[in-house]
């Protein structure tokens, strides 16, 4: 029980630490402009709220406890926040990608404290004290109403997409662990992942191709159009996975391996993505 409580508290602490420069009144990103991963976690948050409010009505407090714990451990810590770190730490401070992530975390912390206040009274009040305000926040979380349920027409579609992504990620993580055991890689960012998929799974992966490396926390992901052989079969009938050492050098700023490291004469130890960020930061500071 103590460890479960600590998990909830530390998860909120991590999110609070990453929204200290976030002003919800000025920086909040509307849902239509949010990153798809941020939309997904807010869908999961809404389902958590629905489940918890019903449990309060039914006096089933064990469901509230287990639901809060599972959300913090499974959806947040093991998936969403783990993936989010690269976007939070390497994006420009005021970029849409980072503000989208902060908007989602702000919503999560705020609503988590609203629904947990009756059973985690002191912790909810402590977290609430450090939560940025949009001008409508009550002085105490215990003066707030429970949050309203928020649904959108594309919720089911986004959930279906991430149901597939999570299954693929699980298979990729297995292969990464095997590659680590065989000393092909050390950290997951040492890896380049090759995927061959068919059917609807291929369509989903193709649509999110630019995000797959961040979802898997690897340096590179390649999608093959044809099965070239040499890829390992997985428990998903439509998927084969290969793992190899990532090409290029390690970026000192984001730790991702990239062939673009060293291409810029002014920033010889960082990748092209980070060079772009640094140039924008420099332009803002001199402007």
Coordinates of C-alpha atoms in Angstrom, one line a residue:
X1 CA 0.0 0.0 0.0
X2 CA 2.8 2.4 0.9
X3 CA 4.6 1.7 -2.4
X4 CA 1.4 2.2 -4.4
X5 CA 0.9 5.6 -2.7
X6 CA 4.5 6.6 -3.4
X7 CA 3.9 5.8 -7.1
X8 CA 0.9 8.1 -7.3
X9 CA 2.7 10.9 -5.5
X10 CA 5.9 10.6 -7.5
X11 CA 4.1 10.5 -10.8
X12 CA 2.3 13.8 -9.9
X13 CA 5.6 15.2 -8.7
X14 CA 7.2 14.4 -12.1
X15 CA 4.4 16.1 -14.0
X16 CA 4.4 19.1 -11.7
X17 CA 8.2 19.5 -12.2
X18 CA 7.7 19.6 -16.0
X19 CA 4.9 22.3 -16.0
X20 CA 6.7 24.9 -13.8
X21 CA 7.1 27.2 -16.8
X22 CA 3.6 26.6 -18.1
X23 CA 0.9 29.2 -17.8
X24 CA -2.4 27.4 -18.5
X25 CA -4.2 30.7 -19.3
X26 CA -1.7 31.6 -22.1
X27 CA 0.1 28.4 -23.1
X28 CA -2.8 25.8 -23.1
X29 CA -3.1 24.0 -26.4
X30 CA -6.5 23.3 -27.7
X31 CA -7.3 19.6 -28.3
X32 CA -7.6 20.0 -32.0
X33 CA -3.9 21.1 -32.1
X34 CA -2.6 18.5 -29.7
X35 CA -0.1 15.7 -30.5
X36 CA -2.0 12.5 -31.0
X37 CA -0.3 10.9 -28.0
X38 CA -1.5 13.7 -25.8
X39 CA -5.1 13.2 -27.1
X40 CA -4.8 9.5 -26.3
X41 CA -3.8 10.0 -22.7
X42 CA -6.6 12.5 -22.1
X43 CA -9.1 9.8 -23.5
X44 CA -7.7 7.4 -21.0
X45 CA -8.0 10.1 -18.3
X46 CA -11.6 10.6 -19.1
X47 CA -12.3 6.8 -18.8
X48 CA -10.5 6.8 -15.5
X49 CA -12.7 9.7 -14.2
X50 CA -15.8 7.8 -15.4
X51 CA -14.8 4.6 -13.6
X52 CA -13.8 6.5 -10.4
X53 CA -17.0 8.5 -10.2
X54 CA -19.1 5.4 -10.6
X55 CA -17.1 3.7 -7.9
X56 CA -17.8 6.7 -5.5
X57 CA -21.5 6.4 -6.2
X58 CA -21.4 2.7 -5.5
X59 CA -19.1 3.0 -2.4
X60 CA -16.6 0.7 -4.1
X61 CA -13.5 2.4 -2.8
X62 CA -11.1 -0.5 -3.7
X63 CA -11.9 0.2 -7.4
X64 CA -10.9 3.8 -6.9
X65 CA -7.6 2.8 -5.3
X66 CA -6.8 0.2 -8.0
X67 CA -7.8 2.5 -10.9
X68 CA -5.7 5.4 -9.7
X69 CA -2.7 3.1 -9.1
X70 CA -3.0 1.4 -12.5
X71 CA -3.4 4.6 -14.4
X72 CA -0.3 6.1 -12.8
X73 CA 1.8 2.9 -13.2
X74 CA 0.6 1.5 -16.6
X75 CA -0.7 4.3 -18.8
X76 CA 1.4 7.1 -17.3
X77 CA 4.8 5.9 -16.0
X78 CA 5.3 2.9 -18.2
X79 CA 4.1 4.4 -21.4
X80 CA 3.0 8.0 -21.8
X81 CA 5.6 9.7 -19.5
X82 CA 8.4 7.4 -20.6
X83 CA 7.8 8.4 -24.3
X84 CA 7.2 12.0 -23.4
X85 CA 10.7 12.7 -21.9
X86 CA 12.4 13.3 -25.3
X87 CA 9.7 15.8 -26.4
X88 CA 9.8 17.6 -23.0
X89 CA 13.6 17.8 -22.7
X90 CA 14.8 18.4 -26.3
X91 CA 12.0 20.5 -27.9
X92 CA 12.1 24.3 -27.9
X93 CA 10.7 25.7 -24.6
X94 CA 7.6 27.3 -26.2
X95 CA 7.2 24.9 -29.1
X96 CA 3.7 23.4 -29.9
X97 CA 5.0 19.9 -29.2
X98 CA 6.2 20.8 -25.7
X99 CA 3.2 23.0 -24.9
X100 CA 0.9 20.2 -26.0
X101 CA 2.6 17.8 -23.6
X102 CA 2.4 20.3 -20.8
X103 CA -1.3 21.0 -21.5
X104 CA -2.0 17.3 -21.2
X105 CA 0.0 16.9 -18.0
X106 CA -1.7 20.0 -16.5
X107 CA -5.1 18.4 -17.2
X108 CA -4.0 15.1 -15.8
X109 CA -2.6 16.5 -12.5
X110 CA -5.6 18.8 -12.0
X111 CA -8.3 16.1 -12.6
X112 CA -6.4 13.4 -10.8
X113 CA -6.3 15.6 -7.7
X114 CA -10.0 16.4 -8.0
X115 CA -11.1 12.7 -8.1
X116 CA -8.5 11.5 -5.5
X117 CA -9.2 14.3 -3.0
X118 CA -11.8 12.4 -0.9
X119 CA -9.3 9.5 -0.3
X120 CA -5.9 11.2 -0.6
X121 CA -7.0 14.4 1.2
X122 CA -3.6 15.8 2.3
X123 CA -1.6 14.7 -0.8
X124 CA -4.3 16.2 -3.1
X125 CA -4.2 19.5 -1.3
X126 CA -0.4 19.6 -1.3
X127 CA -0.2 18.9 -5.1
X128 CA -3.0 21.4 -5.7
X129 CA -1.0 24.1 -4.0
X130 CA 1.8 23.8 -6.6
X131 CA -0.5 23.4 -9.7
X132 CA -0.4 26.4 -12.0
X133 CA -3.6 28.4 -12.1
X134 CA -5.6 29.5 -15.1
X135 CA -7.5 32.0 -12.9
X136 CA -10.4 29.7 -12.1
X137 CA -8.7 27.3 -9.7
X138 CA -10.2 27.2 -6.3
X139 CA -7.9 27.9 -3.3
X140 CA -8.4 24.4 -2.1
X141 CA -9.0 21.2 -4.1
X142 CA -11.8 20.4 -1.6
X143 CA -13.7 23.4 -2.9
X144 CA -13.7 22.0 -6.4
X145 CA -16.4 19.8 -8.0
X146 CA -15.6 16.5 -9.6
X147 CA -14.5 17.1 -13.3
X148 CA -17.0 16.7 -16.1
X149 CA -16.6 13.9 -18.6
X150 CA -15.3 15.0 -21.9
X151 CA -15.7 13.0 -25.1
X152 CA -14.9 13.6 -28.8
X153 CA -16.0 11.9 -32.0
X154 CA -12.6 10.6 -32.8
X155 CA -11.9 9.1 -29.4
X156 CA -12.7 5.5 -30.5
X157 CA -10.5 5.9 -33.6
X158 CA -7.5 7.2 -31.6
X159 CA -7.9 4.4 -29.0
X160 CA -7.9 1.8 -31.7
X161 CA -4.7 3.2 -33.2
X162 CA -2.9 3.1 -29.9
X163 CA -4.2 -0.4 -29.1
X164 CA -2.2 -1.5 -32.1
X165 CA 0.8 0.7 -31.3
X166 CA 1.0 -0.7 -27.8
X167 CA 1.0 -4.3 -29.1
X168 CA 3.7 -3.5 -31.6
X169 CA 5.7 -1.7 -28.9
X170 CA 5.5 -4.8 -26.7
X171 CA 6.9 -6.9 -29.5
X172 CA 9.7 -4.4 -30.2
X173 CA 10.6 -4.2 -26.5
X174 CA 11.0 -8.0 -26.4
X175 CA 13.4 -7.9 -29.4
X176 CA 15.3 -5.0 -27.9
X177 CA 15.8 -7.1 -24.7
X178 CA 17.0 -10.0 -26.8
X179 CA 19.5 -7.7 -28.6
X180 CA 20.6 -6.3 -25.3
X181 CA 21.2 -9.8 -24.0
X182 CA 23.2 -10.7 -27.1
X183 CA 25.2 -7.5 -26.7
X184 CA 24.1 -6.0 -30.0
X185 CA 23.0 -2.9 -28.1
X186 CA 23.2 -1.4 -24.7
X187 CA 20.6 1.2 -24.2
X188 CA 17.5 1.2 -26.4
X189 CA 18.6 4.4 -28.0
X190 CA 21.6 2.5 -29.4
X191 CA 19.1 0.6 -31.6
X192 CA 17.6 0.9 -35.1
X193 CA 14.4 -1.0 -35.5
X194 CA 13.2 -2.5 -38.8
X195 CA 9.5 -3.4 -39.1
X196 CA 7.6 -5.3 -41.8
X197 CA 3.9 -5.2 -41.4
X198 CA 0.8 -6.1 -43.4
X199 CA -2.9 -5.3 -43.5
X200 CA -4.4 -2.7 -41.2
X201 CA -1.3 -2.8 -39.0
X202 CA 0.9 -1.6 -41.9
X203 CA -1.5 1.3 -42.5
X204 CA -1.4 2.4 -38.9
X205 CA 2.4 2.2 -38.7
X206 CA 2.8 4.1 -42.0
X207 CA 0.5 6.9 -40.7
X208 CA 2.6 7.3 -37.6
X209 CA 6.0 6.5 -39.1
X210 CA 7.6 9.8 -38.0
X211 CA 6.6 9.1 -34.3
X212 CA 7.6 5.4 -34.1
X213 CA 11.1 6.0 -32.9
X214 CA 9.9 8.1 -30.0
X215 CA 7.1 5.6 -29.2
X216 CA 9.7 2.8 -29.0
X217 CA 12.5 5.0 -27.5
X218 CA 15.0 4.1 -30.1
X219 CA 17.1 6.2 -32.5
X220 CA 15.7 5.0 -35.9
X221 CA 12.8 3.0 -37.3
X222 CA 12.5 1.7 -40.8
X223 CA 9.3 0.4 -42.3
X224 CA 9.8 -2.1 -45.1
X225 CA 7.5 -2.4 -48.1
X226 CA 8.3 -6.0 -48.7
X227 CA 9.4 -8.9 -46.5
X228 CA 13.1 -9.1 -47.3
X229 CA 13.8 -11.9 -44.9
X230 CA 16.0 -11.9 -41.9
X231 CA 13.4 -10.3 -39.6
X232 CA 12.1 -12.2 -36.6
X233 CA 8.5 -13.2 -36.5
X234 CA 6.4 -12.0 -33.5
X235 CA 3.3 -13.0 -31.7
X236 CA 1.5 -10.6 -34.0
X237 CA 0.7 -12.4 -37.3
X238 CA 1.0 -9.1 -39.3
X239 CA 4.4 -8.1 -37.9
X240 CA 8.1 -9.0 -38.1
X241 CA 10.9 -7.1 -36.3
X242 CA 14.6 -6.7 -36.7
X243 CA 17.1 -4.9 -34.4
X244 CA 20.5 -3.6 -35.3
X245 CA 22.9 -0.9 -34.1
X246 CA 21.8 2.5 -35.1
X247 CA 23.6 4.4 -37.8
X248 CA 25.6 7.6 -37.1
X249 CA 27.0 9.1 -34.0
X250 CA 25.4 9.8 -30.6
X251 CA 24.0 13.3 -30.2
X252 CA 25.4 14.9 -27.0
X253 CA 22.1 16.8 -26.5
X254 CA 19.3 14.3 -27.0
X255 CA 21.4 11.0 -26.9
X256 CA 19.9 9.8 -30.2
X257 CA 22.2 8.3 -32.8
X258 CA 21.9 10.1 -36.1
X259 CA 24.0 10.4 -39.4
X260 CA 23.4 14.1 -39.1
X261 CA 25.7 14.5 -36.1
X262 CA 28.6 16.7 -37.0
X263 CA 27.1 18.0 -40.3
X264 CA 26.8 21.5 -38.8
X265 CA 30.2 23.1 -38.4
X266 CA 29.0 25.3 -35.5
X267 CA 27.6 22.4 -33.6
X268 CA 29.7 19.4 -34.4
X269 CA 28.5 17.1 -31.6
X270 CA 24.7 17.3 -32.0
X271 CA 22.2 16.1 -34.5
X272 CA 20.3 18.0 -37.1
X273 CA 17.2 18.2 -35.1
X274 CA 19.0 19.7 -32.1
X275 CA 20.9 22.1 -34.3
X276 CA 17.6 23.5 -35.5
X277 CA 16.4 23.9 -31.9
X278 CA 19.6 25.6 -30.9
X279 CA 19.5 28.0 -33.8
X280 CA 15.9 28.9 -33.0
X281 CA 16.9 29.5 -29.3
X282 CA 19.8 31.6 -30.4
X283 CA 17.6 33.6 -32.8
X284 CA 15.1 34.3 -30.0
X285 CA 17.8 35.4 -27.5
X286 CA 19.4 37.8 -30.0
X287 CA 16.0 39.0 -31.3

